Tab-separated table of N, CA and C in Angstrom:
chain	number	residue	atom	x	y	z
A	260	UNK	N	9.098	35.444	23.996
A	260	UNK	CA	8.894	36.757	23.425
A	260	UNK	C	9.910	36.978	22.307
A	261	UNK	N	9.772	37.225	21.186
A	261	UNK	CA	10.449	37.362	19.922
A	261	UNK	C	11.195	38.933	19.993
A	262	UNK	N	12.523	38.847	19.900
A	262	UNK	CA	13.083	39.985	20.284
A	262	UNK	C	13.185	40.754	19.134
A	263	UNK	N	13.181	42.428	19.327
A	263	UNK	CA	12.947	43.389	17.932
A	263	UNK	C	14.822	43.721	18.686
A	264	UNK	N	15.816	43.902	17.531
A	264	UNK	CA	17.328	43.990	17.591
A	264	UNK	C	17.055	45.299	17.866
A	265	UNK	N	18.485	45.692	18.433
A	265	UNK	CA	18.705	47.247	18.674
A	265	UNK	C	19.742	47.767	17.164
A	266	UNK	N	19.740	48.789	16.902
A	266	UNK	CA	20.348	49.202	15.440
A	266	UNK	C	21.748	49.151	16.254
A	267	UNK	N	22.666	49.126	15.048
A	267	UNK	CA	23.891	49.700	15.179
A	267	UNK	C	23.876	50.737	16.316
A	268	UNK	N	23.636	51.883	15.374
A	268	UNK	CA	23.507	53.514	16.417
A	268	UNK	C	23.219	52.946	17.780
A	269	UNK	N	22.172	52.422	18.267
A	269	UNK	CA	21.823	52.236	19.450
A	269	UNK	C	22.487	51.113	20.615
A	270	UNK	N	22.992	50.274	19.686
A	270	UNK	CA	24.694	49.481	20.128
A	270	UNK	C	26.147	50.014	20.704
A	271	UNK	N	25.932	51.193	20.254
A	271	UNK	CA	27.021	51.766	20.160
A	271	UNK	C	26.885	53.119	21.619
A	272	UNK	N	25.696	53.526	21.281
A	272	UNK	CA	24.853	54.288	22.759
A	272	UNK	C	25.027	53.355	23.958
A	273	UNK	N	25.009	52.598	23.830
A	273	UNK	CA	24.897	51.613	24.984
A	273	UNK	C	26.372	51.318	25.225
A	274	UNK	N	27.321	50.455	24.468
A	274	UNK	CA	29.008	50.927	25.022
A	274	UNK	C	29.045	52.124	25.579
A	275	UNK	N	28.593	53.095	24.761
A	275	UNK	CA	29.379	54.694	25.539
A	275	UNK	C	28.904	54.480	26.686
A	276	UNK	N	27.730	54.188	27.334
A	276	UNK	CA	26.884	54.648	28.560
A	276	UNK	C	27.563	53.533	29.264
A	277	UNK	N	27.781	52.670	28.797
A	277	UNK	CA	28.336	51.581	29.527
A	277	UNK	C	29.527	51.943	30.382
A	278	UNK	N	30.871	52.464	29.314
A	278	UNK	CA	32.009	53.041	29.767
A	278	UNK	C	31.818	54.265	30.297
A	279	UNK	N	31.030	55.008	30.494
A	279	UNK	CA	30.581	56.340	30.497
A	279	UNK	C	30.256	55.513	32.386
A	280	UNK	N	29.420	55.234	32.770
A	280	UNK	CA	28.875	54.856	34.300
A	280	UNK	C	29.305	54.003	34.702
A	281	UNK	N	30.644	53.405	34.077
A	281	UNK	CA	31.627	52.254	34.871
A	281	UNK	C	33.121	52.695	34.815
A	282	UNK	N	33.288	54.072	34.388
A	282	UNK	CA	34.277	54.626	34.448
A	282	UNK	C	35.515	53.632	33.606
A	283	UNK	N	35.110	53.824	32.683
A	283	UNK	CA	35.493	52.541	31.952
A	283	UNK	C	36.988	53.583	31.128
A	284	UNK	N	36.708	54.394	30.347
A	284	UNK	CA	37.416	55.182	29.413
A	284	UNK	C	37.619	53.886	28.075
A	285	UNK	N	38.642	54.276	27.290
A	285	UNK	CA	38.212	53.574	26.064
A	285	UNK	C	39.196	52.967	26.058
A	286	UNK	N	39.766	52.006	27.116
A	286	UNK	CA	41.116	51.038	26.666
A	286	UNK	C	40.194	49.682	27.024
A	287	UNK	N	38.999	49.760	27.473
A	287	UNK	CA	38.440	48.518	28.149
A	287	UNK	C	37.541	48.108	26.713
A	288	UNK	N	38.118	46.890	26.179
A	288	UNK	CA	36.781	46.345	24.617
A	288	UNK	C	35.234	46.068	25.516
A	289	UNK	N	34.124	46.479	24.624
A	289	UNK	CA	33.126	46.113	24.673
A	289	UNK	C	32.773	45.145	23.675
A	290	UNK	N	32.003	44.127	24.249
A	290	UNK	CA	31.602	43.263	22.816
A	290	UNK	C	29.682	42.562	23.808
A	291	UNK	N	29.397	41.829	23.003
A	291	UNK	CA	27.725	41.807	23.537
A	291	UNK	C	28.118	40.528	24.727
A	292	UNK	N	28.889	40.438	24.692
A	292	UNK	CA	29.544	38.921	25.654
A	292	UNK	C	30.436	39.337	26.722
A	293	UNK	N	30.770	40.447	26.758
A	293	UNK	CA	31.777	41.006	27.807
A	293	UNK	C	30.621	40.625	28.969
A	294	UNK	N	31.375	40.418	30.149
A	294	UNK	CA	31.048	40.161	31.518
A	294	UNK	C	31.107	40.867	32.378
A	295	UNK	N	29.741	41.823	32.536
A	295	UNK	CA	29.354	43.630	32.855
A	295	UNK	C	30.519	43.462	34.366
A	296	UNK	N	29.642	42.106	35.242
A	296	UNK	CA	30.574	42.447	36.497
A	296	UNK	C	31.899	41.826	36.719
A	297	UNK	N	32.315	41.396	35.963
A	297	UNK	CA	34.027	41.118	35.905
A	297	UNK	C	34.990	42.700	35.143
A	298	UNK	N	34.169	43.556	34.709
A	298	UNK	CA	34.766	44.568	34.110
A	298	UNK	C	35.450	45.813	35.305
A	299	UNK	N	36.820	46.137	34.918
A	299	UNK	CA	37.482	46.890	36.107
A	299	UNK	C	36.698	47.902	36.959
A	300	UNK	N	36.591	47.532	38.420
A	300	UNK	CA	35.916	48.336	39.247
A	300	UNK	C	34.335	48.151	39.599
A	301	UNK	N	33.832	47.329	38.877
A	301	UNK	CA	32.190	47.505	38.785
A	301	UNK	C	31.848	46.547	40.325
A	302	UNK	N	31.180	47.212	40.782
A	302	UNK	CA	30.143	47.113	41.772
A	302	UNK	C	28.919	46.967	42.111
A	303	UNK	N	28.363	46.594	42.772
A	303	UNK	CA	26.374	46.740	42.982
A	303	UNK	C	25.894	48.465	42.402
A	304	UNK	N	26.899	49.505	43.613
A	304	UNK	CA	26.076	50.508	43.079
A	304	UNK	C	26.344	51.109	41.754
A	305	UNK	N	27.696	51.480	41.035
A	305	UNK	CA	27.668	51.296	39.407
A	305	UNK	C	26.861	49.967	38.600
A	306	UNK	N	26.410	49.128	38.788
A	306	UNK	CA	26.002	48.848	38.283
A	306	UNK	C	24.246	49.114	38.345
A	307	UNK	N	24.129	49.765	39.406
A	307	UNK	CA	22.332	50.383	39.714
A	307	UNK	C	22.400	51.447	39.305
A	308	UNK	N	23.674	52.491	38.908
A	308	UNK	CA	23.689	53.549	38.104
A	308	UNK	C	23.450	52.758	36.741
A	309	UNK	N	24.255	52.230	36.245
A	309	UNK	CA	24.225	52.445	34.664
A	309	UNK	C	22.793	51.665	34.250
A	310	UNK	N	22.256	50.986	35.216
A	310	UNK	CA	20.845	50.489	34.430
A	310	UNK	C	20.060	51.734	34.818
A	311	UNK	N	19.996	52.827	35.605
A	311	UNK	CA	19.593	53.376	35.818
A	311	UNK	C	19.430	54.322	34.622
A	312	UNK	N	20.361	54.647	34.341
A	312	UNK	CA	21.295	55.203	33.686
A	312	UNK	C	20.427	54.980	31.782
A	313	UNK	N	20.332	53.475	31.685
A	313	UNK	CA	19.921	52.537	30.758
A	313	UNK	C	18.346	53.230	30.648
A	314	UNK	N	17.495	53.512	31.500
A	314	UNK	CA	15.886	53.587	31.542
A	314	UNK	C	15.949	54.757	30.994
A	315	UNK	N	16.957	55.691	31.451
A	315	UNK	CA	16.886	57.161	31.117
A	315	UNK	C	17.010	56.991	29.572
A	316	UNK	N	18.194	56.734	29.265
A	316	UNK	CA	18.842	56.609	27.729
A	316	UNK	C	17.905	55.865	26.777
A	317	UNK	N	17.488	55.050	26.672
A	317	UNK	CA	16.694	54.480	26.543
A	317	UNK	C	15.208	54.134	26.657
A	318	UNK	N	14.709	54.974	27.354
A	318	UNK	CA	13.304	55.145	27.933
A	318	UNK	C	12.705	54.165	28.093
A	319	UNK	N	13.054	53.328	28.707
A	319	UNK	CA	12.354	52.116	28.985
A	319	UNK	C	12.460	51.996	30.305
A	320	UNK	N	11.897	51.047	31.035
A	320	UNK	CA	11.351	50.805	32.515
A	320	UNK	C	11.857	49.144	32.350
A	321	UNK	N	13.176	49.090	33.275
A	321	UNK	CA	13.544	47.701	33.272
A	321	UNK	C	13.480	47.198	35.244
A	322	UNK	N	13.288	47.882	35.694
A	322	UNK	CA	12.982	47.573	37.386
A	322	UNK	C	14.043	46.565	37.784
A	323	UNK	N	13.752	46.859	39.008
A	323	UNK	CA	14.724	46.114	40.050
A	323	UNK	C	15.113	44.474	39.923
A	324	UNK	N	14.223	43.660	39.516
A	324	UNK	CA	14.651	42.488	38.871
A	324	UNK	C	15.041	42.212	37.772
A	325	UNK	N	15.612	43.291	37.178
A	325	UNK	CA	16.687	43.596	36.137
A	325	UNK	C	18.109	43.133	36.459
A	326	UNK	N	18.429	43.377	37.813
A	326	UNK	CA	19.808	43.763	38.452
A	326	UNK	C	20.401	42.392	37.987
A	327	UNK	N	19.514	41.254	38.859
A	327	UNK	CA	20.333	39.751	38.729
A	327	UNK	C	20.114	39.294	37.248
A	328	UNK	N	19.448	39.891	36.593
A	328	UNK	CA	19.892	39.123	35.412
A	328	UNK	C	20.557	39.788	34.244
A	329	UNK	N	21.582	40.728	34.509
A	329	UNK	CA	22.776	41.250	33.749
A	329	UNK	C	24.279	40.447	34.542
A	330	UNK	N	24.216	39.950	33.475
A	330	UNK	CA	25.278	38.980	33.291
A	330	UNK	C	26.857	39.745	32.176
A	331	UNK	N	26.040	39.591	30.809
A	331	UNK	CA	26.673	40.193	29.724
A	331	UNK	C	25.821	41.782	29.534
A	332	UNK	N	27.060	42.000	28.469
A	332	UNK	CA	26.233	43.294	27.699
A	332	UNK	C	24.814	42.778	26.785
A	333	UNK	N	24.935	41.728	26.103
A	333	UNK	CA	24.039	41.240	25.569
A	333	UNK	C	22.543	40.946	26.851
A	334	UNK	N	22.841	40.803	27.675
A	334	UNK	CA	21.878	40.754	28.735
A	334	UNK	C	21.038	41.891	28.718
A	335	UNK	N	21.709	42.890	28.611
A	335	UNK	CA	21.412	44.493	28.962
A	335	UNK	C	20.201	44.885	27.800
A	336	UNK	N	21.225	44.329	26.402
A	336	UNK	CA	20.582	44.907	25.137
A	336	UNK	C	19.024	44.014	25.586
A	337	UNK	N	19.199	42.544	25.962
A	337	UNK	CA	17.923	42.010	25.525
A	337	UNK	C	16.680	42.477	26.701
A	338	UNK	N	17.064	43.127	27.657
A	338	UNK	CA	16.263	43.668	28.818
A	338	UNK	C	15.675	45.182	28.213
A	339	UNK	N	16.601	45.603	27.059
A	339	UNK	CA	15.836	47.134	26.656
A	339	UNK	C	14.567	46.563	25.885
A	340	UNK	N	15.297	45.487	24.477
A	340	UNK	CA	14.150	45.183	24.095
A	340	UNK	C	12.991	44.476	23.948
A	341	UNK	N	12.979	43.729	25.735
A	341	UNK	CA	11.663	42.910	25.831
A	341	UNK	C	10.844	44.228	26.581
A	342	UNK	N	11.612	45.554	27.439
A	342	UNK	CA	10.896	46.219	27.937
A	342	UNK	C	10.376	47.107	26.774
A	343	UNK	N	10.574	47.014	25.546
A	343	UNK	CA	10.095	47.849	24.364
A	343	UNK	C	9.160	47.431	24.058
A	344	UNK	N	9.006	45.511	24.054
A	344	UNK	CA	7.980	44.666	23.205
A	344	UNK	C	6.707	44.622	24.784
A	345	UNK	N	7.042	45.080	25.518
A	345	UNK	CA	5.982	44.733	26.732
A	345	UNK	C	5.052	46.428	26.775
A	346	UNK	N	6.003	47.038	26.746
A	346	UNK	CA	5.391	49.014	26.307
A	346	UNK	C	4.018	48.337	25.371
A	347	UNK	N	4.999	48.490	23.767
A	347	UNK	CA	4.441	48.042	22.391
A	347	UNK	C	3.261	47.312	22.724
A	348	UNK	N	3.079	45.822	23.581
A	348	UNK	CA	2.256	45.281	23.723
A	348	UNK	C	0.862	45.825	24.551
A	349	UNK	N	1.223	46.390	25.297
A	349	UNK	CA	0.622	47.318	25.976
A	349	UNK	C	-0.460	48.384	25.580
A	350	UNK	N	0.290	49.083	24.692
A	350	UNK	CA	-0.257	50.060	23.793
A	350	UNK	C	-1.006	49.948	22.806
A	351	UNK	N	-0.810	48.689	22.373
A	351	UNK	CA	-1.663	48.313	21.532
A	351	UNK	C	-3.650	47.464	21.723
């Protein structure tokens, strides 16, 4: 599936929400390679918030076999936008 990028703006939505539902505050770097569950404190259930969290912000529908395959932040971004290109496909 050929991935459509997320903008800047929407890169940047996604750190906040990130640090925002991992209680992160802003001394912790985000980059698309950071390692969601090596980051201070994160757990199963913060991490079922912030994808949760992710569907809302994002309006997309990434379901429960989402969970095991967030690895990185880059994981995250590419789960919004195959659930964008599967909508898109859909709709059309």
């Amino acid at each position: 599936m050929q991935t459509q990028l997320m903008t800047p703006h929407e890169r940047d939505q996604l750190h906040s929400l990130i640090r925002e539902k991992l209680d992160l505050g802003g001394a912790e770097k985000i980059e698309d390679t950071t390692l969601v569950r090596e980051l201070p404190g994160v757990d199963s259930m913060k991490l079922l918030g912030l994808l949760g969290a992710v569907e809302l912000g994002f309006r997309v529908n990434l379901g429960f076999e989402a969970i095991p395959q967030v690895r990185t932040v880059r994981d995250i971004e590419q789960l919004i936008c195959d659930s964008r290109e599967q909508y898109a496909s859909r709709a059309s």
